Every structure is written in structure tokens, then in C-alpha cells.
Amino acid sequence: LGSTGSIGVQALEVAKQHGFKVAALAAGRSGYELESQIRAFKPAIAALEDEQAARLLRIAVGDTFTKVLSGPQGVCEIAQAPTDILLNAIVGIAGLRPTLTALTSGKKRIALANKETLVTGGELVMRTAKDSGASVIPVDSEHSAVFQCLLAAPPDQKIKKIILTASGGPFFRKGRQELETVTLAQTLKHPNWNMGAKITVDSATMMNKGLEIIEAVRLFDLPQEQIDVVIHRESIIHSMVEFCDHSVLAQMGTPDMRVPIQFALTFPDRAPSLSPSLDLTKIGNLSFYPPDDQTFPAMNLCRESLKAGGLKPTALNAANEEAVRLFLEEKIRFTDIFTLLEEALDDQPALPAESIEAIFEADSVARRKVNEKI
Ligand code: NDP
């Protein structure tokens, strides 16, 4: 899912390298890109969420054996396709329903890049995964790093804390005043990673790290107090785990998403990678700093949303998706994102996130409120 995006394209590179059979593909509206993927990988089914784009794609690939589905329902059908693994690399809450659909249809492994799934419906998703006996393997590089560090210890291991690393983004060490005038082009220039537009903006606001704290709480079932964040400019250490004896394990490598994508697919085995080997002598130094929570309040807002619980993280995520969209459309300033996030957190009552209906209701209310303010 999300095959035409940054993660999706890299996942298909990995699939090609290792000869995985790609049985099904889905994306939002990029018909042209999906058509070339259909021709290259020959899946039995494919889907586009956008109905009009799907209609055009159906005509374009009429000479192939691939059946083209459409709409959110079509994407959910792709999630249920009889495959060993589902890789979910959709961006945003649009990935939540397909994840839940896959879990309830008996899928045994979900390689999850779509962090918004765990932020908006994390409790529900992890409970459903547990009930169905499915494993959710993280693709996000930080969570893959933690997952890999935890493999080194027995299941009843005494974790003191998880330390998520953050690059600090393009505006590391900038003051709040300077942030008032940063441009979209500056925001989209991430120092170490080449990613989709939404996550690149999230990295610049540090909201990405906040979302990752929530993701880690859900995936590893730890209280947020046991999840620390450290700025690590080089993005070589992808994250760490400190155990009760103060031994710290770190997972390292060149910043290349093909590594965590591949590990989520080949786990528990490892396989040769297209990613370049790490040469620490070329890197020279690794640097670490505390995050600046005053200038970049998004991470703490995520912590607050976790503390209040229920639908607060859902509303915060929805406001962020809308705010980032508006920033990408150059309708608001960079720092307006923070204001919209603060207001969304205040506006959302602390109701339980017990059903998918409640989650989507909170999501749409939070989105509407953001748009009413613009
Ligand atoms: P992109 O924006 O590059 O790609 C998003 C993908 O989702 C595209 O294929 C898009 O299709 C598809 N999509 C969007 N909306 C829908 C929808 N409603 N139904 C079906 N498909 C949809 O995002 P990234 O690849 O950067 O990120 C994907 C996820 O992975 C995000 O949750 C992100 O936070 C996470 N992630 C990404 C990393 C990265 O390096 N990029 C690193 C770690 C995590 P279309 O092209 O047609 O619009």
C-alpha cells in the first residue's frame, strides 16, 4: 500500500532485488506511476483510492491481467489480498482502515511504515493484532532500530528506556523568530533523508519525533516516560535501547530506508542489501544534543496528548495533517503549524478511542476546525 510513494518505491526495489512476488499494489491517485509498476511487477490486483484516476488506469492497463479496483474500499481489498506480508506505506490516517482490515482478515505480518495508523488508532490496532496473532513489524527506521536492539535480549528483558534519535531537521539551532520566516523550499531540504513531503515537513517541525514517541509507546508497550529523544545530526545511530544494567545497545547504518524496509520483509533473516556499507572513518564524528522543546513545541504536544490519552492523539494528528497540507499549499506560515496543533489539543475532549467510528469522527472534527481558522 502506498506503492508510488517514497517508501513504496524503495520497497519495490527491495522486492525486485530479492525476487519477492508482488501480488497486489495500491496508491492514492498516481495512475501513471502505478501503471509502470503494474507492467514491471504484474500484480493480480491493484487499486487507486481516487475513482477517476482508477477509471483511467483500468483503460491504460486493459492489455494486462491486472484487475484494477477503486476507492477506499478497493484499497482495503488490496489489504486483504492473500499475501504473506502486507507493507503499509500510505501516508496519513488513510492507512488506518486498511491496517485494521488486514488484521481482521487474518494477515499474519504487517510491515508498518504508516506511523499515523499507530498514532490515531494505536490501541485498537495493537489489540486487534494481539487477538489475531499477527505481528506488526516496524519499518520506521527508529522503531526498526529499537526492534533490532530488543532482539538481543530475552522477552522478559528489563528495559530502562528507549532512546529515539532525531536528525534535528533543516532548522536545527534556529530560534523561534527565525522560524517565522522560513520558506517551503527550505523546509523541504532535509539534511540526511529523502522522503515524502509530509514527513519532511514533520521532521522540520519535530512533529515527526512526537508521532514517533506515540508510535513507540504503542509498538513496545512502554510508558512515554521511558522514551527519550536525542538529537543526532548524522542519522547514523537509528535509535538505542538502554537496559536496567545501563548497557546501551544501538543500531547503526547509513541513512537508507531500504534497510529497515528489507528487514521488515525478511525478518527474522537478514539478506544482502543495496544500501552502501557504513564506513565510520569517513563519518569521523557522531554528535548528540538535547532537543529544543521551547522552539519546537510539537514533540511536547504529542507527549501531552499521550498523557490525556483517548482521542487526543487522533485530533492532534488530524490537525497536523491539515496544517502540513496548508503549509505545502503555502497558505500558512511554518510557525502557524504549532499554533494549530496547540489549539487542536485544547479543543479535543478526552474521550476514549474505543472504535474506528469514534476515531474518524474526532479526525474529521479536528480537520474542520483547522480549516475554519484559515
Ligand atoms: P509519500 O507521500 O511519498 O507516499 C505516500 C503514498 O501513499 C503514495 O503512494 C500515495 O499515493 C499513497 N496514498 C496517499 N493517500 C492514499 C489513500 N487515501 N489511499 C491509498 N494510498 C494513498 O509518503 P512516504 O513514502 O514518505 O511515507 C509513507 C509513510 O511512511 C508515512 O506514514 C511516513 O510517515 C512513513 N515513513 C516514511 C519514511 C520515508 O523515508 N519516506 C521514513 C519513515 C516512515 P499517490 O502517490 O497516488 O498519492
Tab-separated table of C-alpha atoms and ligand atoms in Angstrom:
chain	number	residue	atom	x	y	z
A	1	LEU	CA	0.000	0.000	0.000
A	2	GLY	CA	1.346	3.411	-0.963
A	3	SER	CA	3.480	1.799	-3.667
A	4	THR	CA	4.031	5.040	-5.583
A	5	GLY	CA	5.444	6.947	-2.599
A	6	SER	CA	8.959	7.261	-1.253
A	7	ILE	CA	8.753	4.108	0.909
A	8	GLY	CA	6.659	2.231	-1.660
A	9	VAL	CA	9.144	2.751	-4.487
A	10	GLN	CA	12.077	1.686	-2.288
A	11	ALA	CA	10.112	-1.375	-1.127
A	12	LEU	CA	9.622	-2.411	-4.744
A	13	GLU	CA	13.373	-2.049	-5.321
A	14	VAL	CA	13.935	-4.420	-2.400
A	15	ALA	CA	11.253	-6.792	-3.720
A	16	LYS	CA	12.907	-6.806	-7.150
A	17	GLN	CA	16.352	-7.434	-5.705
A	18	HIS	CA	15.195	-10.439	-3.691
A	19	GLY	CA	12.668	-11.814	-6.162
A	20	PHE	CA	9.605	-11.318	-3.937
A	21	LYS	CA	6.357	-11.887	-5.752
A	22	VAL	CA	4.286	-8.707	-5.647
A	23	ALA	CA	0.653	-9.831	-5.614
A	24	ALA	CA	-1.143	-6.535	-5.110
A	25	LEU	CA	-0.418	-2.796	-5.248
A	26	ALA	CA	-2.322	0.297	-4.144
A	27	ALA	CA	-1.859	4.056	-4.187
A	28	GLY	CA	-3.877	7.263	-3.964
A	29	ARG	CA	-4.125	8.833	-7.388
A	30	SER	CA	-0.779	8.415	-9.194
A	31	GLY	CA	-2.104	6.380	-12.114
A	32	TYR	CA	0.882	6.887	-14.368
A	33	GLU	CA	3.346	5.608	-11.732
A	34	LEU	CA	1.077	2.712	-10.774
A	35	GLU	CA	0.747	1.734	-14.418
A	36	SER	CA	4.516	1.321	-14.756
A	37	GLN	CA	4.606	-0.667	-11.508
A	38	ILE	CA	1.827	-2.933	-12.818
A	39	ARG	CA	3.794	-3.520	-16.015
A	40	ALA	CA	7.005	-4.225	-14.091
A	41	PHE	CA	5.623	-6.410	-11.264
A	42	LYS	CA	2.449	-7.887	-12.806
A	43	PRO	CA	0.291	-7.982	-9.650
A	44	ALA	CA	-3.057	-9.806	-9.847
A	45	ILE	CA	-4.847	-6.756	-8.426
A	46	ALA	CA	-4.162	-3.066	-7.969
A	47	ALA	CA	-6.164	-0.149	-6.628
A	48	LEU	CA	-6.266	3.626	-6.675
A	49	GLU	CA	-8.196	5.444	-3.988
A	50	ASP	CA	-9.210	8.150	-6.472
A	51	GLU	CA	-12.152	6.868	-8.554
A	52	GLN	CA	-11.437	8.962	-11.651
A	53	ALA	CA	-7.747	8.036	-11.685
A	54	ALA	CA	-8.711	4.370	-11.262
A	55	ARG	CA	-11.057	4.570	-14.263
A	56	LEU	CA	-8.239	5.911	-16.426
A	57	LEU	CA	-5.810	3.307	-15.101
A	58	ARG	CA	-8.270	0.491	-15.883
A	59	ILE	CA	-8.242	1.596	-19.517
A	60	ALA	CA	-4.468	2.087	-19.590
A	61	VAL	CA	-3.706	-1.435	-18.318
A	62	GLY	CA	-6.524	-3.118	-20.242
A	63	ASP	CA	-3.911	-5.197	-22.092
A	64	THR	CA	-2.598	-6.752	-18.826
A	65	PHE	CA	-4.068	-9.365	-16.462
A	66	THR	CA	-4.193	-6.931	-13.511
A	67	LYS	CA	-7.656	-6.187	-12.139
A	68	VAL	CA	-7.982	-2.528	-11.076
A	69	LEU	CA	-10.097	-1.654	-8.029
A	70	SER	CA	-11.011	1.809	-6.802
A	71	GLY	CA	-11.926	3.923	-3.796
A	72	PRO	CA	-11.111	3.366	-0.117
A	73	GLN	CA	-12.922	0.011	-0.379
A	74	GLY	CA	-10.613	-1.037	-3.226
A	75	VAL	CA	-7.571	-0.136	-1.125
A	76	CYS	CA	-8.974	-2.217	1.755
A	77	GLU	CA	-9.452	-5.141	-0.647
A	78	ILE	CA	-5.762	-4.888	-1.514
A	79	ALA	CA	-5.026	-5.009	2.236
A	80	GLN	CA	-6.923	-8.305	2.425
A	81	ALA	CA	-5.270	-9.899	-0.622
A	82	PRO	CA	-3.973	-13.383	0.203
A	83	THR	CA	-0.321	-12.458	0.709
A	84	ASP	CA	2.201	-13.429	3.403
A	85	ILE	CA	3.077	-9.815	4.136
A	86	LEU	CA	1.313	-6.503	3.786
A	87	LEU	CA	3.565	-3.454	3.624
A	88	ASN	CA	1.563	-0.366	4.555
A	89	ALA	CA	3.313	2.773	3.316
A	90	ILE	CA	0.274	5.002	2.869
A	91	VAL	CA	0.728	8.488	4.308
A	92	GLY	CA	-1.706	9.731	6.953
A	93	ILE	CA	-4.770	8.318	8.683
A	94	ALA	CA	-5.873	6.879	5.312
A	95	GLY	CA	-3.665	3.938	6.287
A	96	LEU	CA	-5.630	3.064	9.432
A	97	ARG	CA	-8.637	1.279	7.944
A	98	PRO	CA	-6.531	-0.887	5.588
A	99	THR	CA	-4.311	-1.890	8.540
A	100	LEU	CA	-7.314	-2.935	10.614
A	101	THR	CA	-8.909	-4.668	7.626
A	102	ALA	CA	-5.736	-6.676	7.058
A	103	LEU	CA	-5.538	-7.668	10.719
A	104	THR	CA	-9.159	-8.779	10.919
A	105	SER	CA	-8.832	-10.731	7.670
A	106	GLY	CA	-6.123	-12.918	9.206
A	107	LYS	CA	-2.977	-11.325	7.779
A	108	LYS	CA	-0.047	-12.616	9.802
A	109	ARG	CA	2.574	-9.967	9.151
A	110	ILE	CA	2.176	-6.249	8.630
A	111	ALA	CA	5.304	-4.312	7.808
A	112	LEU	CA	4.168	-0.909	9.017
A	113	ALA	CA	5.619	2.355	7.714
A	114	ASN	CA	2.347	4.267	8.151
A	115	LYS	CA	3.016	5.717	11.604
A	116	GLU	CA	-0.279	7.634	11.620
A	117	THR	CA	-2.012	4.230	11.960
A	118	LEU	CA	-0.441	3.821	15.397
A	119	VAL	CA	-0.859	7.455	16.399
A	120	THR	CA	-4.575	7.642	15.624
A	121	GLY	CA	-5.733	4.124	16.375
A	122	GLY	CA	-2.740	2.555	18.095
A	123	GLU	CA	-4.539	0.917	20.999
A	124	LEU	CA	-7.185	-0.570	18.726
A	125	VAL	CA	-4.605	-1.735	16.172
A	126	MET	CA	-2.293	-3.396	18.698
A	127	ARG	CA	-5.244	-5.056	20.461
A	128	THR	CA	-6.562	-6.366	17.140
A	129	ALA	CA	-3.074	-7.606	16.196
A	130	LYS	CA	-2.751	-9.414	19.520
A	131	ASP	CA	-6.186	-11.041	19.183
A	132	SER	CA	-5.434	-12.197	15.643
A	133	GLY	CA	-1.901	-13.406	16.415
A	134	ALA	CA	-0.426	-11.106	13.765
A	135	SER	CA	2.908	-9.379	14.093
A	136	VAL	CA	3.368	-5.705	13.343
A	137	ILE	CA	6.967	-5.184	12.232
A	138	PRO	CA	8.097	-1.549	12.207
A	139	VAL	CA	9.531	-0.037	9.035
A	140	ASP	CA	10.200	3.405	10.506
A	141	SER	CA	13.996	3.442	10.879
A	142	GLU	CA	13.958	4.410	14.585
A	143	HIS	CA	11.452	1.723	15.539
A	144	SER	CA	13.170	-0.849	13.376
A	145	ALA	CA	16.365	0.032	15.275
A	146	VAL	CA	14.642	-0.476	18.639
A	147	PHE	CA	13.062	-3.710	17.376
A	148	GLN	CA	16.508	-4.938	16.318
A	149	CYS	CA	18.127	-3.945	19.651
A	150	LEU	CA	15.391	-5.789	21.539
A	151	LEU	CA	16.160	-8.988	19.604
A	152	ALA	CA	19.426	-9.129	21.533
A	153	ALA	CA	17.662	-9.630	24.859
A	154	PRO	CA	15.190	-12.229	26.206
A	155	PRO	CA	11.468	-11.341	26.173
A	156	ASP	CA	11.330	-10.515	29.910
A	157	GLN	CA	14.233	-8.086	29.499
A	158	LYS	CA	14.335	-5.099	31.833
A	159	ILE	CA	14.313	-2.050	29.593
A	160	LYS	CA	15.239	1.178	31.306
A	161	LYS	CA	14.441	3.343	28.299
A	162	ILE	CA	14.264	3.655	24.568
A	163	ILE	CA	16.315	6.495	23.083
A	164	LEU	CA	14.935	7.684	19.755
A	165	THR	CA	17.389	9.644	17.660
A	166	ALA	CA	16.318	12.693	15.646
A	167	SER	CA	18.342	14.492	12.993
A	168	GLY	CA	17.005	17.860	14.163
A	169	GLY	CA	15.905	18.641	10.602
A	170	PRO	CA	16.879	21.645	8.472
A	171	PHE	CA	16.180	24.206	11.227
A	172	PHE	CA	18.337	22.783	13.992
A	173	ARG	CA	19.541	25.592	16.302
A	174	LYS	CA	17.264	28.215	14.715
A	175	GLY	CA	15.361	30.466	17.142
A	176	ARG	CA	11.600	30.932	17.156
A	177	GLN	CA	11.884	34.314	15.431
A	178	GLU	CA	13.892	32.863	12.549
A	179	LEU	CA	11.290	30.114	12.129
A	180	GLU	CA	8.625	32.772	11.453
A	181	THR	CA	10.089	33.437	8.012
A	182	VAL	CA	11.350	30.043	6.795
A	183	THR	CA	10.150	29.069	3.329
A	184	LEU	CA	8.627	25.892	1.959
A	185	ALA	CA	11.750	25.214	-0.135
A	186	GLN	CA	13.989	25.470	2.968
A	187	THR	CA	11.629	23.186	4.896
A	188	LEU	CA	11.708	20.513	2.207
A	189	LYS	CA	15.538	20.299	2.295
A	190	HIS	CA	16.120	17.551	4.839
A	191	PRO	CA	19.819	17.181	5.752
A	192	ASN	CA	20.015	13.345	5.688
A	193	TRP	CA	16.877	11.685	4.319
A	194	ASN	CA	14.996	11.916	1.031
A	195	MET	CA	11.354	11.326	1.982
A	196	GLY	CA	7.769	12.187	1.050
A	197	ALA	CA	6.705	15.829	1.501
A	198	LYS	CA	4.519	15.329	4.600
A	199	ILE	CA	7.121	13.521	6.698
A	200	THR	CA	9.784	16.004	5.555
A	201	VAL	CA	7.728	18.887	6.974
A	202	ASP	CA	7.050	16.794	10.113
A	203	SER	CA	10.815	16.364	10.517
A	204	ALA	CA	11.374	20.108	10.279
A	205	THR	CA	8.724	20.876	12.951
A	206	MET	CA	9.911	17.906	15.076
A	207	MET	CA	6.299	16.678	14.982
A	208	ASN	CA	7.711	13.559	13.350
A	209	LYS	CA	9.584	12.745	16.558
A	210	GLY	CA	6.442	13.374	18.593
A	211	LEU	CA	4.494	10.980	16.353
A	212	GLU	CA	7.339	8.504	16.793
A	213	ILE	CA	7.109	8.721	20.594
A	214	ILE	CA	3.435	7.720	20.331
A	215	GLU	CA	4.359	5.030	17.791
A	216	ALA	CA	6.984	3.632	20.195
A	217	VAL	CA	4.551	3.623	23.139
A	218	ARG	CA	2.110	1.558	21.072
A	219	LEU	CA	4.613	-0.788	19.453
A	220	PHE	CA	6.714	-1.567	22.505
A	221	ASP	CA	4.019	-1.164	25.183
A	222	LEU	CA	6.090	1.171	27.352
A	223	PRO	CA	5.039	4.353	29.172
A	224	GLN	CA	6.173	7.550	27.441
A	225	GLU	CA	8.395	8.392	30.422
A	226	GLN	CA	10.631	5.555	29.233
A	227	ILE	CA	11.032	7.073	25.786
A	228	ASP	CA	13.731	9.704	25.387
A	229	VAL	CA	14.759	11.685	22.337
A	230	VAL	CA	18.268	12.838	21.482
A	231	ILE	CA	19.302	14.954	18.507
A	232	HIS	CA	21.902	13.086	16.487
A	233	ARG	CA	22.804	15.163	13.448
A	234	GLU	CA	24.417	12.454	11.317
A	235	SER	CA	21.493	9.951	11.407
A	236	ILE	CA	23.931	7.036	11.723
A	237	ILE	CA	22.583	5.669	15.004
A	238	HIS	CA	18.948	4.979	14.189
A	239	SER	CA	17.920	4.552	17.854
A	240	MET	CA	19.013	2.849	21.073
A	241	VAL	CA	17.760	0.793	23.993
A	242	GLU	CA	19.142	1.161	27.498
A	243	PHE	CA	18.675	-1.844	29.793
A	244	CYS	CA	18.418	-1.869	33.595
A	245	ASP	CA	22.166	-2.527	33.924
A	246	HIS	CA	22.757	0.713	31.941
A	247	SER	CA	24.109	-1.182	28.994
A	248	VAL	CA	23.011	0.654	25.839
A	249	LEU	CA	22.518	-1.097	22.511
A	250	ALA	CA	22.446	1.000	19.349
A	251	GLN	CA	21.576	0.057	15.780
A	252	MET	CA	23.637	1.865	13.146
A	253	GLY	CA	23.930	2.138	9.395
A	254	THR	CA	23.966	4.603	6.521
A	255	PRO	CA	20.676	6.509	6.391
A	256	ASP	CA	18.865	4.379	3.803
A	257	MET	CA	15.257	3.279	4.246
A	258	ARG	CA	15.830	0.176	2.132
A	259	VAL	CA	17.493	-1.432	5.169
A	260	PRO	CA	14.550	-1.253	7.611
A	261	ILE	CA	12.091	-1.958	4.771
A	262	GLN	CA	14.031	-5.088	3.851
A	263	PHE	CA	14.379	-6.267	7.454
A	264	ALA	CA	10.620	-5.994	7.964
A	265	LEU	CA	10.186	-8.242	4.922
A	266	THR	CA	12.949	-10.807	5.582
A	267	PHE	CA	12.731	-10.931	9.415
A	268	PRO	CA	13.986	-12.996	11.187
A	269	ASP	CA	16.550	-13.476	8.401
A	270	ARG	CA	18.949	-10.925	7.001
A	271	ALA	CA	19.831	-10.610	3.342
A	272	PRO	CA	22.377	-8.611	1.300
A	273	SER	CA	21.296	-5.006	0.821
A	274	LEU	CA	21.585	-2.426	-1.934
A	275	SER	CA	22.404	0.125	0.762
A	276	PRO	CA	26.067	1.194	0.980
A	277	SER	CA	28.155	-0.269	3.808
A	278	LEU	CA	28.818	2.035	6.773
A	279	ASP	CA	32.342	3.470	6.906
A	280	LEU	CA	32.711	5.179	10.288
A	281	THR	CA	36.159	6.526	9.424
A	282	LYS	CA	34.525	8.574	6.638
A	283	ILE	CA	31.877	9.861	9.058
A	284	GLY	CA	34.524	10.869	11.621
A	285	ASN	CA	32.346	12.150	14.433
A	286	LEU	CA	28.884	11.455	15.773
A	287	SER	CA	27.227	14.358	17.579
A	288	PHE	CA	24.413	14.464	20.134
A	289	TYR	CA	22.316	17.322	21.584
A	290	PRO	CA	19.179	17.685	23.683
A	291	PRO	CA	16.060	18.681	21.716
A	292	ASP	CA	14.934	22.328	21.948
A	293	ASP	CA	11.350	21.908	23.169
A	294	GLN	CA	10.773	25.661	23.551
A	295	THR	CA	11.416	26.496	19.906
A	296	PHE	CA	9.881	23.261	18.601
A	297	PRO	CA	6.855	22.543	20.843
A	298	ALA	CA	5.343	19.774	18.668
A	299	MET	CA	7.071	16.901	20.451
A	300	ASN	CA	5.776	18.001	23.839
A	301	LEU	CA	2.285	18.427	22.442
A	302	CYS	CA	2.441	14.775	21.398
A	303	ARG	CA	3.553	13.859	24.915
A	304	GLU	CA	0.637	15.861	26.359
A	305	SER	CA	-1.782	14.117	24.007
A	306	LEU	CA	-0.490	10.754	25.207
A	307	LYS	CA	-0.897	11.778	28.834
A	308	ALA	CA	-4.523	12.797	28.263
A	309	GLY	CA	-4.998	9.707	26.085
A	310	GLY	CA	-8.126	8.642	24.200
A	311	LEU	CA	-8.844	10.693	21.116
A	312	LYS	CA	-6.334	13.473	21.867
A	313	PRO	CA	-3.524	11.955	19.739
A	314	THR	CA	-6.062	11.379	16.931
A	315	ALA	CA	-7.124	15.031	16.944
A	316	LEU	CA	-3.531	16.235	17.132
A	317	ASN	CA	-2.590	14.041	14.181
A	318	ALA	CA	-5.573	15.260	12.140
A	319	ALA	CA	-4.717	18.901	12.834
A	320	ASN	CA	-1.136	18.199	11.838
A	321	GLU	CA	-2.134	16.540	8.552
A	322	GLU	CA	-4.296	19.551	7.692
A	323	ALA	CA	-1.724	22.103	8.850
A	324	VAL	CA	1.028	20.421	6.822
A	325	ARG	CA	-1.220	20.316	3.757
A	326	LEU	CA	-1.949	24.055	4.160
A	327	PHE	CA	1.754	24.790	4.619
A	328	LEU	CA	2.612	22.743	1.497
A	329	GLU	CA	-0.004	24.797	-0.376
A	330	GLU	CA	1.741	27.924	1.011
A	331	LYS	CA	-1.463	29.081	2.739
A	332	ILE	CA	0.046	29.299	6.238
A	333	ARG	CA	3.465	30.006	7.738
A	334	PHE	CA	5.712	27.369	9.255
A	335	THR	CA	5.067	28.556	12.840
A	336	ASP	CA	1.283	28.550	12.267
A	337	ILE	CA	1.563	24.764	12.346
A	338	PHE	CA	2.479	24.933	16.052
A	339	THR	CA	-0.453	27.224	16.878
A	340	LEU	CA	-2.919	24.966	15.067
A	341	LEU	CA	-1.559	21.937	16.924
A	342	GLU	CA	-1.873	23.632	20.331
A	343	GLU	CA	-5.466	24.651	19.602
A	344	ALA	CA	-6.425	21.190	18.356
A	345	LEU	CA	-5.112	19.589	21.519
A	346	ASP	CA	-7.149	22.012	23.656
A	347	ASP	CA	-10.297	21.606	21.551
A	348	GLN	CA	-10.474	17.817	21.676
A	349	PRO	CA	-12.279	16.429	24.736
A	350	ALA	CA	-10.544	13.475	26.403
A	351	LEU	CA	-12.924	10.798	25.118
A	352	PRO	CA	-11.883	7.156	24.715
A	353	ALA	CA	-10.642	5.932	21.301
A	354	GLU	CA	-12.696	2.778	21.515
A	355	SER	CA	-13.962	2.370	17.968
A	356	ILE	CA	-12.913	3.204	14.464
A	357	GLU	CA	-16.054	5.346	14.116
A	358	ALA	CA	-15.051	7.459	17.146
A	359	ILE	CA	-11.533	7.847	15.729
A	360	PHE	CA	-12.752	9.015	12.319
A	361	GLU	CA	-15.293	11.375	13.916
A	362	ALA	CA	-12.566	13.031	16.041
A	363	ASP	CA	-10.328	13.168	12.968
A	364	SER	CA	-12.900	14.959	10.838
A	365	VAL	CA	-13.916	17.417	13.598
A	366	ALA	CA	-10.267	18.377	14.175
A	367	ARG	CA	-9.705	18.836	10.432
A	368	ARG	CA	-12.817	21.001	10.095
A	369	LYS	CA	-11.720	23.211	12.983
A	370	VAL	CA	-8.306	23.786	11.427
A	371	ASN	CA	-9.884	24.786	8.130
A	372	GLU	CA	-12.375	27.113	9.837
A	373	LYS	CA	-9.451	29.034	11.316
A	374	ILE	CA	-7.733	29.695	7.973
B	1	NDP	P1	4.713	9.656	0.183
B	1	NDP	O1	3.911	10.879	0.256
B	1	NDP	O2	5.970	9.648	-0.589
B	1	NDP	O3	3.801	8.450	-0.367
B	1	NDP	C1	2.538	8.200	0.143
B	1	NDP	C2	1.882	7.039	-0.564
B	1	NDP	O4	0.556	6.860	-0.043
B	1	NDP	C3	1.723	7.265	-2.060
B	1	NDP	O5	1.837	6.052	-2.738
B	1	NDP	C4	0.277	7.780	-2.149
B	1	NDP	O6	-0.300	7.579	-3.419
B	1	NDP	C5	-0.367	6.887	-1.131
B	1	NDP	N1	-1.641	7.387	-0.645
B	1	NDP	C6	-1.916	8.618	-0.162
B	1	NDP	N2	-3.210	8.692	0.212
B	1	NDP	C7	-3.745	7.482	-0.049
B	1	NDP	C8	-5.028	6.925	0.117
B	1	NDP	N3	-6.052	7.645	0.624
B	1	NDP	N4	-5.238	5.626	-0.239
B	1	NDP	C9	-4.226	4.900	-0.751
B	1	NDP	N5	-2.977	5.376	-0.930
B	1	NDP	C10	-2.742	6.639	-0.573
B	1	NDP	O7	4.976	9.204	1.707
B	1	NDP	P2	6.223	8.433	2.307
B	1	NDP	O8	6.536	7.228	1.486
B	1	NDP	O9	7.286	9.394	2.635
B	1	NDP	O10	5.631	7.978	3.720
B	1	NDP	C11	4.687	6.931	3.836
B	1	NDP	C12	4.513	6.606	5.316
B	1	NDP	O11	5.754	6.103	5.817
B	1	NDP	C13	4.181	7.821	6.198
B	1	NDP	O12	3.336	7.424	7.223
B	1	NDP	C14	5.529	8.239	6.748
B	1	NDP	O13	5.407	8.909	7.995
B	1	NDP	C15	6.203	6.894	6.919
B	1	NDP	N6	7.671	6.931	6.861
B	1	NDP	C16	8.289	7.406	5.757
B	1	NDP	C17	9.677	7.469	5.685
B	1	NDP	C18	10.386	7.904	4.455
B	1	NDP	O14	11.630	7.823	4.410
B	1	NDP	N7	9.706	8.388	3.434
B	1	NDP	C19	10.506	7.071	6.837
B	1	NDP	C20	9.745	6.533	7.934
B	1	NDP	C21	8.368	6.485	7.948
B	1	NDP	P3	-0.208	8.738	-4.557
B	1	NDP	O15	1.230	8.801	-4.975
B	1	NDP	O16	-1.056	8.214	-5.628
B	1	NDP	O17	-0.708	9.993	-3.928
